[in-house]
PDB file of C-alpha atoms in Angstrom:
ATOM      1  CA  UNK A 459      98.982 116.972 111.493  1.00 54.00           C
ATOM      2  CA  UNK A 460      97.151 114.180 109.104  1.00 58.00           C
ATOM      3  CA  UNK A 461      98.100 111.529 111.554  1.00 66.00           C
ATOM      4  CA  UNK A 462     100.644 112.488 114.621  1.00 70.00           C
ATOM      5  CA  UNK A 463     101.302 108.570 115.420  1.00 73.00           C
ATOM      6  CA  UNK A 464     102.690 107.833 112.157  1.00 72.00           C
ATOM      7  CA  UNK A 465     105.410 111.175 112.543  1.00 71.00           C
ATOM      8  CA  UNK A 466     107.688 108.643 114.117  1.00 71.00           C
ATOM      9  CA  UNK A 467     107.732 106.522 111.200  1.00 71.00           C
ATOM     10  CA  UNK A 468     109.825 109.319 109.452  1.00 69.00           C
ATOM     11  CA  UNK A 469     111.470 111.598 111.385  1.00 73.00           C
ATOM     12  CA  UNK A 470     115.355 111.435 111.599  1.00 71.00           C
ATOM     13  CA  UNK A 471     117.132 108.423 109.583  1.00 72.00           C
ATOM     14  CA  UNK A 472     113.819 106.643 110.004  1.00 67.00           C
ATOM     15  CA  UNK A 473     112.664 108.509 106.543  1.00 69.00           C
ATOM     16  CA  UNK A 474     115.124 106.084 104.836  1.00 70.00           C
ATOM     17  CA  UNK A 475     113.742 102.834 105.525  1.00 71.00           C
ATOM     18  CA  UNK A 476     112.661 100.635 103.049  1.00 69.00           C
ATOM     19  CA  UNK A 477     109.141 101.375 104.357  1.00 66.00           C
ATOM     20  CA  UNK A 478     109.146 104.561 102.619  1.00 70.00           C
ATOM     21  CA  UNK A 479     110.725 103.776  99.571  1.00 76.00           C
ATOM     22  CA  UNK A 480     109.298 103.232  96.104  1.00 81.00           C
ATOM     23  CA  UNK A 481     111.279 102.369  92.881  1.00 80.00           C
ATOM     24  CA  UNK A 482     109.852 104.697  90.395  1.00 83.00           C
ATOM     25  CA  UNK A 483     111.168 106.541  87.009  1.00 85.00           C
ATOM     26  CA  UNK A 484     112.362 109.836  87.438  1.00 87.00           C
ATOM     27  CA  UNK A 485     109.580 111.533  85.871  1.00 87.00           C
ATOM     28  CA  UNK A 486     107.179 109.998  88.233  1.00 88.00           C
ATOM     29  CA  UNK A 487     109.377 110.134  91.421  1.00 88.00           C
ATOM     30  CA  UNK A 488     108.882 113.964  90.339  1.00 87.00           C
ATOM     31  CA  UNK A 489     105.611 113.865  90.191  1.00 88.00           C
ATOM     32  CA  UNK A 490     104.687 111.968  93.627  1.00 89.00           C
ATOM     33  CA  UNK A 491     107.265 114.172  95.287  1.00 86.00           C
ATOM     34  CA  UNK A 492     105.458 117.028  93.822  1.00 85.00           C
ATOM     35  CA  UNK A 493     101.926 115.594  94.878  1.00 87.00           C
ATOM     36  CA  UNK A 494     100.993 115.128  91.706  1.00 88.00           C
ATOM     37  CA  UNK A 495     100.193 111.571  91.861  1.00 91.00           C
ATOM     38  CA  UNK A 496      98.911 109.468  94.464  1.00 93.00           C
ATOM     39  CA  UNK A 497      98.565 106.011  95.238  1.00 94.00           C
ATOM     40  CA  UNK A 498      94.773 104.696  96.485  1.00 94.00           C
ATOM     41  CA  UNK A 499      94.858 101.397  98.071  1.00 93.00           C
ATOM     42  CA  UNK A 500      92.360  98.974  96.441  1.00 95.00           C
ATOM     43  CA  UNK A 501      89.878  97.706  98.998  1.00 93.00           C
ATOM     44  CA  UNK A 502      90.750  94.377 100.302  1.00 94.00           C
ATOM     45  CA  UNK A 503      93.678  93.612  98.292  1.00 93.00           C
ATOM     46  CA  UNK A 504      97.062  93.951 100.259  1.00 89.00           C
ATOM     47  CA  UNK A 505      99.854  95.906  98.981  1.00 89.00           C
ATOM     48  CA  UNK A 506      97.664  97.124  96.119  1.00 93.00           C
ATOM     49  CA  UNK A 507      97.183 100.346  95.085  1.00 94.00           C
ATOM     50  CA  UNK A 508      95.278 102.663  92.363  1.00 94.00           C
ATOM     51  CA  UNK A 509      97.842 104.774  90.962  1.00 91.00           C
ATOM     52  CA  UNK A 510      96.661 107.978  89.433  1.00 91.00           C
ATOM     53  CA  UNK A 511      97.396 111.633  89.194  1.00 88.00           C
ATOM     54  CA  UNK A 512      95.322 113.743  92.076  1.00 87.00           C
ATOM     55  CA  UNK A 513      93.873 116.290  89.149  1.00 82.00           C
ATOM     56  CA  UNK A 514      91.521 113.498  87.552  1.00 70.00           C
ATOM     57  CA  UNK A 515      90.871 116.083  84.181  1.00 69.00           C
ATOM     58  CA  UNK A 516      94.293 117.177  84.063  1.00 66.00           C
ATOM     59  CA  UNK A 517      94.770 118.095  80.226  1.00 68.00           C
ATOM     60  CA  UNK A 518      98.621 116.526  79.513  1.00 67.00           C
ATOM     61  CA  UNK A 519      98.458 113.349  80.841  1.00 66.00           C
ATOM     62  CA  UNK A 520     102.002 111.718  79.795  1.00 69.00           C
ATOM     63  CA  UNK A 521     101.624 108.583  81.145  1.00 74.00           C
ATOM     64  CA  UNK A 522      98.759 106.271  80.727  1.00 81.00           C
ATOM     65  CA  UNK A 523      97.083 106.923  84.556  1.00 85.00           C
ATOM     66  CA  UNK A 524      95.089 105.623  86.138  1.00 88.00           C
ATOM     67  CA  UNK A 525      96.566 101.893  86.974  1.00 90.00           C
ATOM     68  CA  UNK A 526      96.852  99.250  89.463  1.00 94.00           C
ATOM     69  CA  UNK A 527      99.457  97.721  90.773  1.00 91.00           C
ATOM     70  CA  UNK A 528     100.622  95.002  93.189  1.00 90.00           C
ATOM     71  CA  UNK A 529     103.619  96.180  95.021  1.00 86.00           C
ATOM     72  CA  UNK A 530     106.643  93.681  94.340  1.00 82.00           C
ATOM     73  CA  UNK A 531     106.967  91.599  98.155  1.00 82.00           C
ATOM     74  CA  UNK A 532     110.131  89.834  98.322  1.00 79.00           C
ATOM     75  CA  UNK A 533     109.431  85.964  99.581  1.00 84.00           C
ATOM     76  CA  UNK A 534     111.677  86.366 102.365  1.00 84.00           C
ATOM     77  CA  UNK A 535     110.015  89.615 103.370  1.00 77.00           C
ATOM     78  CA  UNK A 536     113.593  90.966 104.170  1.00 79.00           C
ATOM     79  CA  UNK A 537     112.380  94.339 102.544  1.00 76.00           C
ATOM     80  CA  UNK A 538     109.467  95.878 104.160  1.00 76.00           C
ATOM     81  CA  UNK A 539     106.890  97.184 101.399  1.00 79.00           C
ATOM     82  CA  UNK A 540     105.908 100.870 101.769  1.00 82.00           C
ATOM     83  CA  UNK A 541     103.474 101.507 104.603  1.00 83.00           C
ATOM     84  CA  UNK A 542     100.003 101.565 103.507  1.00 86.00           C
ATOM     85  CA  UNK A 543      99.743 104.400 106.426  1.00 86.00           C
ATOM     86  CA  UNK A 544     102.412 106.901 105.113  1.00 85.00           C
ATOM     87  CA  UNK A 545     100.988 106.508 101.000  1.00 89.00           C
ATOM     88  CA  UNK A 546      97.274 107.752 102.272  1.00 89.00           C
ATOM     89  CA  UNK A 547      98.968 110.403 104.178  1.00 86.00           C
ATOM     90  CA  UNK A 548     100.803 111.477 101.045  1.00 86.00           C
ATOM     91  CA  UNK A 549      97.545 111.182  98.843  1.00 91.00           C
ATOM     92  CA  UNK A 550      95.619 113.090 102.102  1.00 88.00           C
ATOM     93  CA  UNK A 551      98.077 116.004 101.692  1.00 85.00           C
ATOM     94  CA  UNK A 552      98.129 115.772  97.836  1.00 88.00           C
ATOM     95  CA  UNK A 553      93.915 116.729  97.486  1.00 87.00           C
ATOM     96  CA  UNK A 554      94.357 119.241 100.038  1.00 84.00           C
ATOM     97  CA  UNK A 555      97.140 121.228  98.261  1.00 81.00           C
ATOM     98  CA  UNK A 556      95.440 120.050  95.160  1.00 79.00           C
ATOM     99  CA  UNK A 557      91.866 121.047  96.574  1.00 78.00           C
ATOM    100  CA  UNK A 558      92.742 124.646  98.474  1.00 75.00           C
ATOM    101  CA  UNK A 559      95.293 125.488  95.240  1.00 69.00           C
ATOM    102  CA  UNK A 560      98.237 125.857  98.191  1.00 62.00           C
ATOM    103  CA  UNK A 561     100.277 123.916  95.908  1.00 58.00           C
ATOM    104  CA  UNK A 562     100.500 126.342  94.150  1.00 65.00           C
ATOM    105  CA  UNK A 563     101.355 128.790  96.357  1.00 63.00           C
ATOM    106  CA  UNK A 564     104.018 126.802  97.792  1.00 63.00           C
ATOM    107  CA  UNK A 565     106.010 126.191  93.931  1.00 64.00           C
ATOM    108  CA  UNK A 566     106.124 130.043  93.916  1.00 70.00           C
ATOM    109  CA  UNK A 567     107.331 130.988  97.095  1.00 66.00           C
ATOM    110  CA  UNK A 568     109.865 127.898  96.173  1.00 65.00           C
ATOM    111  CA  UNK A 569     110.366 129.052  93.451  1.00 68.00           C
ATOM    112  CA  UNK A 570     110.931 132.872  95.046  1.00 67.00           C
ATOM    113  CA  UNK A 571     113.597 131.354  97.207  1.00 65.00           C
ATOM    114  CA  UNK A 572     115.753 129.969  94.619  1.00 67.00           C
ATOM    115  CA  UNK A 573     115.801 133.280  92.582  1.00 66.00           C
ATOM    116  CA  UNK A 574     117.303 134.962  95.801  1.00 60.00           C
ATOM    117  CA  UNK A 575     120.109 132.490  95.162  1.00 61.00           C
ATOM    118  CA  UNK A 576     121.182 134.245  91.514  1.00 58.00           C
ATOM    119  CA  UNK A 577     119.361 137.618  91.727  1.00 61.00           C
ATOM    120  CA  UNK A 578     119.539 140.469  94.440  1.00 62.00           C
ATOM    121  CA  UNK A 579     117.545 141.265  97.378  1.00 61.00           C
ATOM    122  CA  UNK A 580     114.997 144.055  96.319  1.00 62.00           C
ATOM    123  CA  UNK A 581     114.478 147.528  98.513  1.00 61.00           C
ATOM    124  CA  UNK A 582     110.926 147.376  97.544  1.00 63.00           C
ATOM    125  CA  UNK A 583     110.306 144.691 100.089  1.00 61.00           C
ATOM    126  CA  UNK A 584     109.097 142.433  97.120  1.00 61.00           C
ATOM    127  CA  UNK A 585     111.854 139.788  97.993  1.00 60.00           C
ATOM    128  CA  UNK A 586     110.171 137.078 100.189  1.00 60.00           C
ATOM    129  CA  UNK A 587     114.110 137.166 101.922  1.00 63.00           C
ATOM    130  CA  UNK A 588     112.337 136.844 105.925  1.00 65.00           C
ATOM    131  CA  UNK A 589     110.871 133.429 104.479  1.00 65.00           C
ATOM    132  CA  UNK A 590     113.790 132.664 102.604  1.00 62.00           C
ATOM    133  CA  UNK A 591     115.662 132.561 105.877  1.00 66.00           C
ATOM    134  CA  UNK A 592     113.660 131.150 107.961  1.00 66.00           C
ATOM    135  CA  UNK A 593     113.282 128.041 105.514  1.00 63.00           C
ATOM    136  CA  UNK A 594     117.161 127.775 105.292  1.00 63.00           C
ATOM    137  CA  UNK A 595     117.456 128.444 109.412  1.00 64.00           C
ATOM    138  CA  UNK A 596     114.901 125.391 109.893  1.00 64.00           C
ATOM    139  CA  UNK A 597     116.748 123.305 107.497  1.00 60.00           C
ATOM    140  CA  UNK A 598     119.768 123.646 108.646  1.00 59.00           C
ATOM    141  CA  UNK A 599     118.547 122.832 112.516  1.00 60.00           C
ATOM    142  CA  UNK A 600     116.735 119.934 111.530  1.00 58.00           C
ATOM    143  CA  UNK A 601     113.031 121.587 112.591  1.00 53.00           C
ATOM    144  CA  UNK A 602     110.220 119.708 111.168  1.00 47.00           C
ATOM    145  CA  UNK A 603     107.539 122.569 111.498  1.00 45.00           C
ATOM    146  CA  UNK A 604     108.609 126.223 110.492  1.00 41.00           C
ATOM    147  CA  UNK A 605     106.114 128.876 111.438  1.00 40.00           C
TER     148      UNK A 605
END
């Protein structure tokens, strides 16, 4: 949707690559897989990129964000760095969710989906079970796009 060329970059076993990799603590591996932080490339400076959480007056800030960093090139180049493409598509989606509050949204019908797991189905209807399913049926059938 933010960029339908670069979809071929990680669909499949191609989401692997080196490409799209990033050595980061656990905390902040969280937090970029969450959208929480971004990385902004710095203008005119290859493979370097303004790291920062996407809420800029976020209260807790637990590590000391914003900062720039070089990302590590081996000499050999026999490790490709992270596409500079597929990090502006993550920050891209990141402000939108951030932006439009869907984010949010999106944690609690998550989170709605792993209480069906441990707790029953509801007769009120207030179970989000036809989501749940559909979720779990796209997963398992390797769909990318679940209506």
């Amino acid at each position: 949707m933010f960029n339908p060329t670069a979809f071929h970059l990680i669909e499949g076993t191609d989401i692997d690559r080196p490409m799209n990799a990033l050595t980061l603590t656990h905390d902040l591996h969280r937090l970029f897989g969450n959208f929480e932080v971004a990385f902004e490339p710095v203008q005119n400076q290859e493979h370097t990129y303004r790291i920062d959480f996407v809420k800029t007056k976020r209260i807790w800030r637990a590590y000391n964000l914003p900062v720039t960093r070089e990302l590590f090139i081996t000499p050999d180049r026999n490790i490709e760095p992270p596409l500079r493409q597929l990090l502006e598509i993550h920050r891209a989606i990141a402000r939108i969710l951030h932006l439009s509050a869907a984010g949010e949204h999106i944690d609690r019908v998550i989170q709605d989906m792993e209480k069906l797991k441990v707790e029953p189905v509801y007769s009120d209807g207030s179970s989000r079970i036809g989501e749940y399913i559909n979720y779990k049926l796209a997963h398992q059938l390797g769909l990318t796009h679940v209506h």
